Amino acid sequence: MQIYQHIAILIKQAVDVELIEPGDQIYVRNQILHLLQLESFPESAIEAEDNSIPNSLEKVIGFAVEQGVIDDVFDDKEILAAKIMNCFVARPSEVNRIFNEKYAQSPEDATDYFYKLSKNSNYIQMNRIKKNIHYKADTEYGAMEITINLSKPEKDPEQIKRERTMKKDVHYPKCVLCIENEGYAGRTGYPARSNHRVIRVPLLGEYWYLQYSPYVYYNEHSILLAEEHRDMKIDKEAFGRLLAFVEKFPHYFIGSNADLPIVGGSILSHDHYQAGRYEFAMTNTKDSFTFALNGFGDVFAAVLKWPLSVIRLKSAHKDQLLDAASHVLNTWKNYSDEEVDIKAFSNETPHNTITPIARIRDGVYELDLVLRNNRTTDEHPLGIFHPHADVHHIKKENIGLIEVMGLAVLPARLKDELEEIKRFLLGKLANVNSYHQEWANHIKNTYGQQSDTTEADLIVQKELGAKFSRVLEDAGVFKQNKTGKEAFKRFIDTINHHHNRS
């Protein structure tokens, strides 16, 4: 009988959060019965207690495994969970119709509706995201945010075995961002997307598609993807799309990963941006210094006080801002300054590009241009402007858009490893990883042995924030010292000089 109660609770919750209307209940119930290979539903009244949709869904999936409807394998459970939730979600055309209807009232109403839908349909994995460790750590650059990423589920041994033996050489959808994922059931080694919906957004003569990230790292963490499966590209047109997007959604920022390996994100094969309703440490950081841009009298320009090298351009005139940003990009793409290890090309291979971020603040357009370079050397085989070897014990992965703005996404291994460092700090028997030992010694030498657990916690958090600042400083092309500032000013002179000549 319990399964019928779980189904009833799930349906009641869906009505409560307005995922479905009361008139949809029998239809949805019958769809779910079929997916669970059940043929009838008892007539006796079932008391529906309160719970959350993800919890009820887990219980229903648990039943399906017990009854042998599906195997106890990660992908099979994901596929069935998405199919069950799809019973509650309207068709794409209807979701888009409601979104546009609400957009006519206000852009915020539209995104509120879609964010709520994406959470309630369990497309955004709220239960898993809750597992992440998240806090702010004060640094010289402001309050950096640290996330230890525990939301991605561990794959079970059977899942890993299946992926090795059963993973098909299928190229549909071409990648996890393609529009063909909408409603795709999934398969071994490819995510379940039955309950996935995207919003069509016209931008500069093309359609782009808005969705939320299934594992949001910040409020309303969204992805805007190109209709066509094509490589990431940072150019004037990309800047134009970013500004066109914030005109449509002025309560969101939007940014792009860089378009070169090492400095780009994990997916460079599909043109996409990331957006959301959130203020990062970088959003509110101070100017290091301001400067004039020749030929762009209506554009305010500043270098930010930030570990990465960022030029912030602001203007009420969108076209002039775009021309200025494009000029900075083109100058940077061809810029070398060997005194600070910057080379634009190795033979034909380009090294310089930009991570851009756009927003509208107080009615003024803003573009942050983060200068990036992906050159490698024997001394720094993973990248000169990439986390160096001495910070790999914290982060070895690429510095993508989210990290650039001051939110660290750190590997799950750190959860237990940091606990051992705390024990070490408290003078208890601790098993500190060899790659953390030097850091742990430094912390203990700086603060002394601790007796209070809370204090030890705060110390490790603060030191992790400082270490993350160091990670970002490694990725900055012009360092935060006298040499770096002088080199930055040489680049700015080049921007202005080139404009004079043209």
Short mmCIF file of C-alpha atoms in Angstrom, two decimals:
data_model
loop_
_atom_site.label_atom_id
_atom_site.label_comp_id
_atom_site.label_asym_id
_atom_site.label_seq_id
_atom_site.Cartn_x
_atom_site.Cartn_y
_atom_site.Cartn_z
CA MET A 1 0.00 0.00 0.00
CA GLN A 2 2.86 2.37 0.74
CA ILE A 3 3.66 3.00 -2.93
CA TYR A 4 0.12 4.31 -3.50
CA GLN A 5 0.61 6.69 -0.61
CA HIS A 6 3.91 7.94 -2.08
CA ILE A 7 2.22 8.52 -5.45
CA ALA A 8 -0.69 10.34 -3.78
CA ILE A 9 1.72 12.54 -1.81
CA LEU A 10 3.76 13.34 -4.93
CA ILE A 11 0.59 14.36 -6.80
CA LYS A 12 -0.69 16.44 -3.86
CA GLN A 13 2.64 18.30 -3.69
CA ALA A 14 2.56 18.95 -7.43
CA VAL A 15 -0.90 20.53 -7.03
CA ASP A 16 0.27 22.56 -4.00
CA VAL A 17 3.21 24.09 -5.91
CA GLU A 18 1.01 24.62 -9.01
CA LEU A 19 3.02 22.25 -11.16
CA ILE A 20 -0.34 20.76 -12.21
CA GLU A 21 -3.96 21.80 -11.71
CA PRO A 22 -6.40 19.73 -9.62
CA GLY A 23 -8.09 18.62 -12.86
CA ASP A 24 -4.86 16.91 -14.00
CA GLN A 25 -4.59 14.51 -11.04
CA ILE A 26 -6.23 11.38 -12.47
CA TYR A 27 -4.39 11.70 -15.79
CA VAL A 28 -1.00 12.11 -14.08
CA ARG A 29 -1.71 9.26 -11.66
CA ASN A 30 -2.48 6.90 -14.56
CA GLN A 31 0.71 7.93 -16.39
CA ILE A 32 2.79 7.17 -13.27
CA LEU A 33 1.01 3.82 -12.67
CA HIS A 34 2.01 2.75 -16.18
CA LEU A 35 5.67 3.73 -15.65
CA LEU A 36 5.72 1.67 -12.41
CA GLN A 37 3.98 -1.29 -14.11
CA LEU A 38 0.99 -0.98 -11.76
CA GLU A 39 -2.48 -1.62 -13.17
CA SER A 40 -4.81 -0.05 -10.66
CA PHE A 41 -5.06 2.41 -7.80
CA PRO A 42 -6.92 1.54 -4.55
CA GLU A 43 -10.16 3.43 -3.94
CA SER A 44 -9.64 3.75 -0.21
CA ALA A 45 -8.79 7.26 0.92
CA ILE A 46 -5.06 7.79 1.20
CA GLU A 47 -3.80 10.29 3.74
CA ALA A 48 -1.27 12.50 2.01
CA GLU A 49 1.27 13.78 4.52
CA ASP A 50 3.59 16.68 3.81
CA ASN A 51 6.97 16.08 2.25
CA SER A 52 9.10 17.52 -0.54
CA ILE A 53 8.81 16.47 -4.20
CA PRO A 54 12.42 15.15 -4.39
CA ASN A 55 11.91 13.05 -1.21
CA SER A 56 8.64 11.54 -2.45
CA LEU A 57 10.22 10.87 -5.83
CA GLU A 58 13.11 9.03 -4.15
CA LYS A 59 10.60 6.77 -2.34
CA VAL A 60 8.77 6.01 -5.61
CA ILE A 61 12.10 5.15 -7.31
CA GLY A 62 12.99 2.98 -4.30
CA PHE A 63 9.77 1.00 -4.88
CA ALA A 64 10.58 0.58 -8.59
CA VAL A 65 13.99 -0.89 -7.70
CA GLU A 66 12.54 -3.22 -5.01
CA GLN A 67 9.89 -4.50 -7.43
CA GLY A 68 12.41 -5.07 -10.21
CA VAL A 69 10.72 -2.49 -12.50
CA ILE A 70 14.25 -1.10 -13.01
CA ASP A 71 17.73 -2.21 -11.96
CA ASP A 72 19.46 -0.58 -9.01
CA VAL A 73 21.76 1.38 -11.33
CA PHE A 74 22.29 5.15 -11.35
CA ASP A 75 21.23 5.85 -14.97
CA ASP A 76 18.13 3.63 -14.79
CA LYS A 77 16.97 5.46 -11.67
CA GLU A 78 17.65 8.87 -13.27
CA ILE A 79 15.77 7.93 -16.44
CA LEU A 80 12.68 6.73 -14.54
CA ALA A 81 12.73 9.74 -12.16
CA ALA A 82 12.82 12.15 -15.13
CA LYS A 83 10.01 10.25 -16.91
CA ILE A 84 7.82 10.38 -13.79
CA MET A 85 8.38 14.11 -13.33
CA ASN A 86 7.72 14.69 -17.03
CA CYS A 87 4.12 13.57 -16.34
CA PHE A 88 3.74 16.81 -14.34
CA VAL A 89 5.33 19.22 -16.82
CA ALA A 90 3.48 20.92 -19.64
CA ARG A 91 4.67 20.61 -23.25
CA PRO A 92 7.42 23.01 -24.38
CA SER A 93 5.03 25.21 -26.38
CA GLU A 94 2.80 25.67 -23.33
CA VAL A 95 5.77 26.46 -21.03
CA ASN A 96 6.97 29.06 -23.55
CA ARG A 97 3.45 30.51 -23.90
CA ILE A 98 3.12 30.99 -20.12
CA PHE A 99 6.66 32.40 -19.90
CA ASN A 100 5.93 34.99 -22.62
CA GLU A 101 2.57 35.86 -21.07
CA LYS A 102 4.29 36.54 -17.74
CA TYR A 103 7.14 38.37 -19.49
CA ALA A 104 4.56 40.86 -20.82
CA GLN A 105 3.85 41.71 -17.13
CA SER A 106 7.53 41.78 -16.20
CA PRO A 107 10.75 39.92 -17.04
CA GLU A 108 11.07 39.01 -13.35
CA ASP A 109 7.65 37.32 -13.30
CA ALA A 110 8.70 35.24 -16.30
CA THR A 111 12.00 34.01 -14.84
CA ASP A 112 10.37 33.47 -11.41
CA TYR A 113 7.83 31.17 -13.07
CA PHE A 114 10.45 29.23 -15.03
CA TYR A 115 12.88 28.90 -12.09
CA LYS A 116 10.09 27.61 -9.85
CA LEU A 117 9.01 25.16 -12.57
CA SER A 118 12.58 23.91 -13.06
CA LYS A 119 12.96 23.28 -9.31
CA ASN A 120 9.52 21.69 -8.79
CA SER A 121 9.92 19.41 -11.81
CA ASN A 122 13.14 18.14 -10.17
CA TYR A 123 15.13 19.22 -13.24
CA ILE A 124 17.16 21.34 -10.82
CA GLN A 125 18.39 18.75 -8.33
CA MET A 126 17.56 20.62 -5.10
CA ASN A 127 18.13 17.64 -2.78
CA ARG A 128 21.61 17.02 -4.15
CA ILE A 129 22.56 20.71 -4.18
CA LYS A 130 21.77 20.92 -0.44
CA LYS A 131 24.76 18.64 0.16
CA ASN A 132 27.23 21.24 -1.11
CA ILE A 133 29.33 23.03 1.50
CA HIS A 134 29.10 26.78 0.90
CA TYR A 135 30.45 29.79 2.77
CA LYS A 136 32.02 33.22 2.29
CA ALA A 137 35.60 34.01 3.26
CA ASP A 138 36.91 37.55 3.64
CA THR A 139 39.98 38.29 1.53
CA GLU A 140 41.79 41.44 0.43
CA TYR A 141 39.54 41.41 -2.65
CA GLY A 142 36.26 41.16 -0.75
CA ALA A 143 34.18 38.18 0.34
CA MET A 144 35.15 35.25 -1.88
CA GLU A 145 32.71 32.35 -1.97
CA ILE A 146 33.78 28.78 -1.47
CA THR A 147 31.67 25.84 -2.65
CA ILE A 148 32.81 22.29 -2.10
CA ASN A 149 30.90 20.45 -4.76
CA LEU A 150 29.16 17.42 -3.24
CA SER A 151 26.04 17.54 -5.44
CA LYS A 152 27.18 15.34 -8.32
CA PRO A 153 26.25 11.81 -7.22
CA GLU A 154 28.92 9.14 -7.05
CA LYS A 155 28.46 6.56 -9.80
CA ASP A 156 27.90 3.05 -8.47
CA PRO A 157 30.21 0.22 -9.66
CA GLU A 158 27.44 -1.30 -11.82
CA GLN A 159 26.92 2.07 -13.54
CA ILE A 160 30.66 2.37 -14.29
CA LYS A 161 30.74 -1.19 -15.63
CA ARG A 162 27.72 -0.52 -17.86
CA GLU A 163 29.24 2.65 -19.22
CA ARG A 164 32.28 0.64 -20.24
CA THR A 165 30.34 -2.18 -21.87
CA MET A 166 27.01 -0.66 -22.95
CA LYS A 167 27.83 2.95 -23.78
CA LYS A 168 26.70 3.36 -27.36
CA ASP A 169 28.53 5.33 -30.01
CA VAL A 170 25.48 7.51 -30.60
CA HIS A 171 25.88 11.15 -31.60
CA TYR A 172 22.40 12.31 -30.69
CA PRO A 173 22.10 14.79 -29.09
CA LYS A 174 25.51 16.04 -30.22
CA CYS A 175 26.26 17.32 -26.69
CA VAL A 176 24.55 17.92 -23.35
CA LEU A 177 23.73 21.53 -24.29
CA CYS A 178 22.00 20.92 -27.65
CA ILE A 179 18.30 21.79 -27.96
CA GLU A 180 17.70 18.13 -28.89
CA ASN A 181 18.01 17.32 -25.16
CA GLU A 182 14.51 18.69 -24.50
CA GLY A 183 12.45 15.64 -23.50
CA TYR A 184 15.24 13.14 -24.35
CA ALA A 185 14.81 10.04 -22.16
CA GLY A 186 18.55 9.42 -21.74
CA ARG A 187 20.59 6.23 -22.05
CA THR A 188 23.57 4.58 -20.37
CA GLY A 189 26.25 7.23 -19.98
CA TYR A 190 23.99 10.05 -21.23
CA PRO A 191 21.79 12.14 -18.89
CA ALA A 192 18.02 11.75 -18.57
CA ARG A 193 16.21 14.85 -19.82
CA SER A 194 12.51 13.86 -20.09
CA ASN A 195 11.51 16.67 -17.69
CA HIS A 196 13.77 19.27 -19.35
CA ARG A 197 12.33 22.44 -20.91
CA VAL A 198 13.98 25.44 -22.58
CA ILE A 199 12.72 28.97 -23.31
CA ARG A 200 13.22 30.37 -26.79
CA VAL A 201 14.83 33.82 -26.70
CA PRO A 202 15.33 35.84 -29.93
CA LEU A 203 18.72 37.61 -29.92
CA LEU A 204 20.14 39.61 -32.84
CA GLY A 205 18.42 37.65 -35.57
CA GLU A 206 18.97 34.18 -34.05
CA TYR A 207 17.12 32.03 -31.55
CA TRP A 208 18.93 31.21 -28.32
CA TYR A 209 17.56 28.98 -25.58
CA LEU A 210 17.38 29.65 -21.86
CA GLN A 211 17.49 26.87 -19.26
CA TYR A 212 18.61 26.54 -15.66
CA SER A 213 21.61 24.48 -14.67
CA PRO A 214 20.55 21.15 -13.09
CA TYR A 215 23.21 21.77 -10.40
CA VAL A 216 22.84 25.50 -9.71
CA TYR A 217 25.91 27.05 -8.05
CA TYR A 218 24.19 30.40 -7.33
CA ASN A 219 20.70 31.89 -7.45
CA GLU A 220 18.95 31.33 -10.80
CA HIS A 221 22.14 29.92 -12.38
CA SER A 222 21.09 29.66 -15.99
CA ILE A 223 22.54 28.67 -19.34
CA LEU A 224 21.80 30.40 -22.63
CA LEU A 225 22.68 28.18 -25.57
CA ALA A 226 22.90 28.62 -29.32
CA GLU A 227 20.37 26.77 -31.51
CA GLU A 228 23.22 25.56 -33.71
CA HIS A 229 25.87 23.20 -32.32
CA ARG A 230 28.93 25.35 -33.00
CA ASP A 231 32.14 26.23 -31.19
CA MET A 232 32.37 28.91 -28.49
CA LYS A 233 33.43 32.23 -29.94
CA ILE A 234 34.27 35.53 -28.28
CA ASP A 235 33.86 38.43 -30.71
CA LYS A 236 31.96 41.69 -31.09
CA GLU A 237 28.78 39.77 -31.93
CA ALA A 238 29.06 37.80 -28.68
CA PHE A 239 29.36 41.07 -26.72
CA GLY A 240 26.30 42.32 -28.62
CA ARG A 241 24.29 39.24 -27.63
CA LEU A 242 25.26 39.63 -23.97
CA LEU A 243 24.04 43.24 -23.94
CA ALA A 244 20.87 42.34 -25.88
CA PHE A 245 20.16 39.65 -23.27
CA VAL A 246 20.49 42.01 -20.28
CA GLU A 247 18.22 44.48 -22.07
CA LYS A 248 15.57 41.73 -22.13
CA PHE A 249 16.38 40.56 -18.58
CA PRO A 250 17.80 43.58 -16.74
CA HIS A 251 17.64 41.75 -13.38
CA TYR A 252 20.17 39.13 -14.63
CA PHE A 253 23.87 39.34 -15.35
CA ILE A 254 25.23 37.21 -18.22
CA GLY A 255 28.77 36.14 -19.00
CA SER A 256 30.70 33.78 -21.20
CA ASN A 257 33.56 31.42 -20.68
CA ALA A 258 36.62 32.16 -22.78
CA ASP A 259 36.79 30.40 -26.15
CA LEU A 260 40.24 28.76 -25.81
CA PRO A 261 41.20 25.54 -24.00
CA ILE A 262 42.74 25.87 -20.50
CA VAL A 263 41.12 29.28 -19.91
CA GLY A 264 37.67 28.28 -21.20
CA GLY A 265 35.13 26.17 -19.32
CA SER A 266 34.50 22.48 -19.77
CA ILE A 267 32.32 22.75 -22.90
CA LEU A 268 33.88 24.66 -25.80
CA SER A 269 32.09 22.71 -28.53
CA HIS A 270 28.71 24.43 -28.07
CA ASP A 271 28.38 28.21 -28.02
CA HIS A 272 26.71 29.15 -24.72
CA TYR A 273 26.66 31.71 -21.93
CA GLN A 274 25.84 31.59 -18.21
CA ALA A 275 23.49 34.01 -16.51
CA GLY A 276 21.64 34.50 -13.26
CA ARG A 277 20.33 36.74 -10.54
CA TYR A 278 23.29 37.10 -8.27
CA GLU A 279 25.99 39.48 -7.14
CA PHE A 280 29.47 38.01 -6.92
CA ALA A 281 32.47 39.47 -5.09
CA MET A 282 33.69 40.78 -8.44
CA THR A 283 30.38 42.55 -9.15
CA ASN A 284 30.94 44.98 -6.29
CA THR A 285 34.72 45.23 -6.16
CA LYS A 286 36.39 48.66 -6.27
CA ASP A 287 38.32 50.24 -9.14
CA SER A 288 42.09 49.98 -8.93
CA PHE A 289 42.40 52.96 -11.30
CA THR A 290 40.39 54.60 -14.08
CA PHE A 291 41.61 55.67 -17.51
CA ALA A 292 40.42 57.48 -20.62
CA LEU A 293 39.73 55.54 -23.83
CA ASN A 294 40.71 57.53 -26.94
CA GLY A 295 37.84 57.92 -29.38
CA PHE A 296 35.22 56.62 -26.93
CA GLY A 297 34.29 59.75 -24.99
CA ASP A 298 31.03 58.30 -23.66
CA VAL A 299 32.64 55.15 -22.25
CA PHE A 300 33.90 55.10 -18.67
CA ALA A 301 36.87 52.70 -18.27
CA ALA A 302 38.52 51.28 -15.16
CA VAL A 303 40.79 48.46 -14.08
CA LEU A 304 39.27 46.55 -11.16
CA LYS A 305 40.99 45.72 -7.88
CA TRP A 306 40.73 42.01 -8.54
CA PRO A 307 43.20 39.09 -8.75
CA LEU A 308 42.46 38.57 -12.44
CA SER A 309 43.10 41.35 -14.96
CA VAL A 310 39.74 43.03 -15.58
CA ILE A 311 38.79 46.13 -17.56
CA ARG A 312 35.30 47.40 -16.72
CA LEU A 313 33.61 49.51 -19.40
CA LYS A 314 30.40 51.44 -18.67
CA SER A 315 28.22 53.56 -20.92
CA ALA A 316 24.65 54.65 -21.50
CA HIS A 317 25.42 54.32 -25.25
CA LYS A 318 25.30 50.65 -26.20
CA ASP A 319 26.82 51.00 -29.68
CA GLN A 320 29.82 52.96 -28.47
CA LEU A 321 30.33 50.48 -25.63
CA LEU A 322 30.33 47.61 -28.14
CA ASP A 323 32.84 49.38 -30.39
CA ALA A 324 35.11 50.05 -27.40
CA ALA A 325 34.88 46.45 -26.14
CA SER A 326 35.58 45.10 -29.60
CA HIS A 327 38.62 47.39 -29.90
CA VAL A 328 39.97 46.13 -26.53
CA LEU A 329 39.44 42.51 -27.62
CA ASN A 330 41.16 42.95 -31.00
CA THR A 331 44.11 44.79 -29.42
CA TRP A 332 44.46 42.09 -26.73
CA LYS A 333 44.27 39.22 -29.25
CA ASN A 334 47.44 40.49 -30.93
CA TYR A 335 49.22 41.80 -27.84
CA SER A 336 52.53 40.48 -26.52
CA ASP A 337 54.64 41.68 -23.62
CA GLU A 338 57.39 39.17 -22.99
CA GLU A 339 58.53 41.02 -19.89
CA VAL A 340 55.42 39.58 -18.18
CA ASP A 341 55.29 36.28 -20.15
CA ILE A 342 52.50 37.36 -22.50
CA LYS A 343 52.75 36.08 -26.06
CA ALA A 344 49.78 36.38 -28.39
CA PHE A 345 50.76 33.48 -30.67
CA SER A 346 52.95 30.38 -30.87
CA ASN A 347 53.32 30.07 -34.64
CA GLU A 348 49.66 30.10 -35.75
CA THR A 349 48.15 29.16 -32.37
CA PRO A 350 46.38 32.07 -30.62
CA HIS A 351 46.77 32.46 -26.84
CA ASN A 352 44.88 35.65 -25.94
CA THR A 353 41.14 35.93 -25.45
CA ILE A 354 38.58 37.41 -23.06
CA THR A 355 36.05 36.17 -20.49
CA PRO A 356 33.25 38.81 -20.77
CA ILE A 357 30.47 39.61 -18.28
CA ALA A 358 27.55 41.99 -18.95
CA ARG A 359 24.99 43.67 -16.72
CA ILE A 360 22.83 46.78 -16.54
CA ARG A 361 23.34 48.80 -13.37
CA ASP A 362 21.41 52.00 -12.58
CA GLY A 363 20.31 52.15 -16.21
CA VAL A 364 23.91 52.00 -17.51
CA TYR A 365 25.36 49.16 -19.61
CA GLU A 366 28.41 47.46 -18.10
CA LEU A 367 30.89 45.07 -19.69
CA ASP A 368 33.67 43.44 -17.69
CA LEU A 369 36.48 42.20 -19.94
CA VAL A 370 38.73 39.67 -18.18
CA LEU A 371 42.01 39.27 -20.08
CA ARG A 372 43.05 35.63 -20.46
CA ASN A 373 46.07 33.83 -21.93
CA ASN A 374 46.44 30.05 -22.28
CA ARG A 375 50.12 29.60 -23.10
CA THR A 376 52.02 26.72 -21.48
CA THR A 377 55.73 26.24 -20.72
CA ASP A 378 57.89 23.42 -19.37
CA GLU A 379 57.75 25.08 -15.97
CA HIS A 380 53.94 25.46 -16.14
CA PRO A 381 52.75 22.62 -18.40
CA LEU A 382 49.07 23.22 -17.48
CA GLY A 383 49.28 26.94 -18.21
CA ILE A 384 51.31 29.98 -17.17
CA PHE A 385 48.08 31.80 -16.24
CA HIS A 386 46.37 28.78 -14.67
CA PRO A 387 46.57 27.57 -11.05
CA HIS A 388 50.25 26.77 -10.42
CA ALA A 389 51.50 23.49 -8.96
CA ASP A 390 51.68 24.82 -5.41
CA VAL A 391 47.90 25.41 -5.29
CA HIS A 392 46.90 22.18 -7.07
CA HIS A 393 46.21 20.60 -3.68
CA ILE A 394 43.16 22.92 -3.63
CA LYS A 395 42.32 23.33 -7.32
CA LYS A 396 43.88 22.03 -10.49
CA GLU A 397 40.93 22.52 -12.83
CA ASN A 398 40.34 25.38 -15.28
CA ILE A 399 39.32 28.78 -13.95
CA GLY A 400 35.98 29.28 -15.68
CA LEU A 401 33.47 32.11 -15.62
CA ILE A 402 32.05 31.32 -12.15
CA GLU A 403 35.49 31.24 -10.51
CA VAL A 404 36.53 34.40 -12.38
CA MET A 405 33.71 36.25 -10.58
CA GLY A 406 34.80 35.02 -7.14
CA LEU A 407 32.92 31.77 -6.53
CA ALA A 408 35.21 28.78 -6.08
CA VAL A 409 33.85 25.39 -7.16
CA LEU A 410 36.20 22.99 -5.40
CA PRO A 411 36.46 19.18 -5.59
CA ALA A 412 34.50 16.93 -3.20
CA ARG A 413 37.71 15.32 -1.84
CA LEU A 414 38.33 18.52 0.15
CA LYS A 415 35.45 17.85 2.55
CA ASP A 416 37.26 15.05 4.39
CA GLU A 417 40.74 16.44 3.74
CA LEU A 418 39.91 19.77 5.42
CA GLU A 419 38.47 17.90 8.43
CA GLU A 420 41.88 16.27 8.92
CA ILE A 421 43.58 19.68 8.74
CA LYS A 422 41.17 20.93 11.44
CA ARG A 423 42.07 17.92 13.62
CA PHE A 424 45.75 18.71 13.07
CA LEU A 425 45.10 22.31 14.11
CA LEU A 426 43.35 21.10 17.27
CA GLY A 427 46.33 18.92 18.17
CA LYS A 428 44.40 15.67 17.62
CA LEU A 429 45.64 12.60 15.81
CA ALA A 430 45.17 13.56 12.15
CA ASN A 431 45.75 11.98 8.79
CA VAL A 432 46.70 15.04 6.72
CA ASN A 433 47.31 14.31 3.02
CA SER A 434 50.96 14.75 2.07
CA TYR A 435 50.02 17.39 -0.52
CA HIS A 436 48.32 19.49 2.19
CA GLN A 437 51.01 19.06 4.86
CA GLU A 438 53.03 22.16 4.04
CA TRP A 439 49.86 24.28 4.03
CA ALA A 440 48.65 22.70 7.30
CA ASN A 441 52.03 23.45 8.93
CA HIS A 442 51.85 27.06 7.72
CA ILE A 443 48.33 27.46 9.21
CA LYS A 444 49.41 25.96 12.54
CA ASN A 445 52.55 28.12 12.68
CA THR A 446 50.51 31.25 11.91
CA TYR A 447 47.64 30.73 14.37
CA GLY A 448 49.09 28.28 16.89
CA GLN A 449 47.36 25.15 18.14
CA GLN A 450 43.63 25.67 18.68
CA SER A 451 41.39 24.38 21.45
CA ASP A 452 38.04 25.56 20.07
CA THR A 453 36.48 23.64 17.13
CA THR A 454 34.50 26.66 15.89
CA GLU A 455 37.65 28.79 15.85
CA ALA A 456 39.57 26.06 13.97
CA ASP A 457 36.71 25.96 11.44
CA LEU A 458 36.87 29.70 10.85
CA ILE A 459 40.66 29.64 10.47
CA VAL A 460 40.55 26.90 7.82
CA GLN A 461 37.74 28.74 5.97
CA LYS A 462 39.71 31.99 5.99
CA GLU A 463 42.89 30.26 4.79
CA LEU A 464 40.97 28.45 2.04
CA GLY A 465 39.61 31.83 0.89
CA ALA A 466 43.16 33.21 0.81
CA LYS A 467 44.35 30.14 -1.13
CA PHE A 468 41.53 30.63 -3.66
CA SER A 469 42.63 34.26 -4.10
CA ARG A 470 46.08 32.87 -4.88
CA VAL A 471 44.55 30.49 -7.45
CA LEU A 472 42.91 33.49 -9.14
CA GLU A 473 46.10 35.57 -8.96
CA ASP A 474 47.86 32.80 -10.90
CA ALA A 475 45.25 33.26 -13.64
CA GLY A 476 45.74 37.05 -13.79
CA VAL A 477 47.89 38.13 -16.75
CA PHE A 478 48.98 41.40 -15.10
CA LYS A 479 49.90 40.75 -11.46
CA GLN A 480 48.82 42.88 -8.49
CA ASN A 481 52.29 44.38 -8.02
CA LYS A 482 54.29 47.32 -9.40
CA THR A 483 55.55 45.34 -12.43
CA GLY A 484 52.04 44.11 -13.17
CA LYS A 485 50.45 47.54 -12.89
CA GLU A 486 53.09 49.07 -15.17
CA ALA A 487 52.55 46.27 -17.71
CA PHE A 488 48.76 46.83 -17.54
CA LYS A 489 49.31 50.52 -18.27
CA ARG A 490 51.50 49.62 -21.29
CA PHE A 491 48.60 47.55 -22.62
CA ILE A 492 46.18 50.46 -22.09
CA ASP A 493 48.62 52.77 -23.94
CA THR A 494 48.60 50.26 -26.80
CA ILE A 495 44.77 50.30 -26.87
CA ASN A 496 44.80 54.10 -27.11
CA HIS A 497 47.73 54.23 -29.55
CA HIS A 498 46.07 51.76 -31.92
CA HIS A 499 42.89 53.79 -31.90
CA ASN A 500 44.83 56.95 -32.84
CA ARG A 501 46.41 55.16 -35.78
CA SER A 502 43.11 53.79 -37.03
#
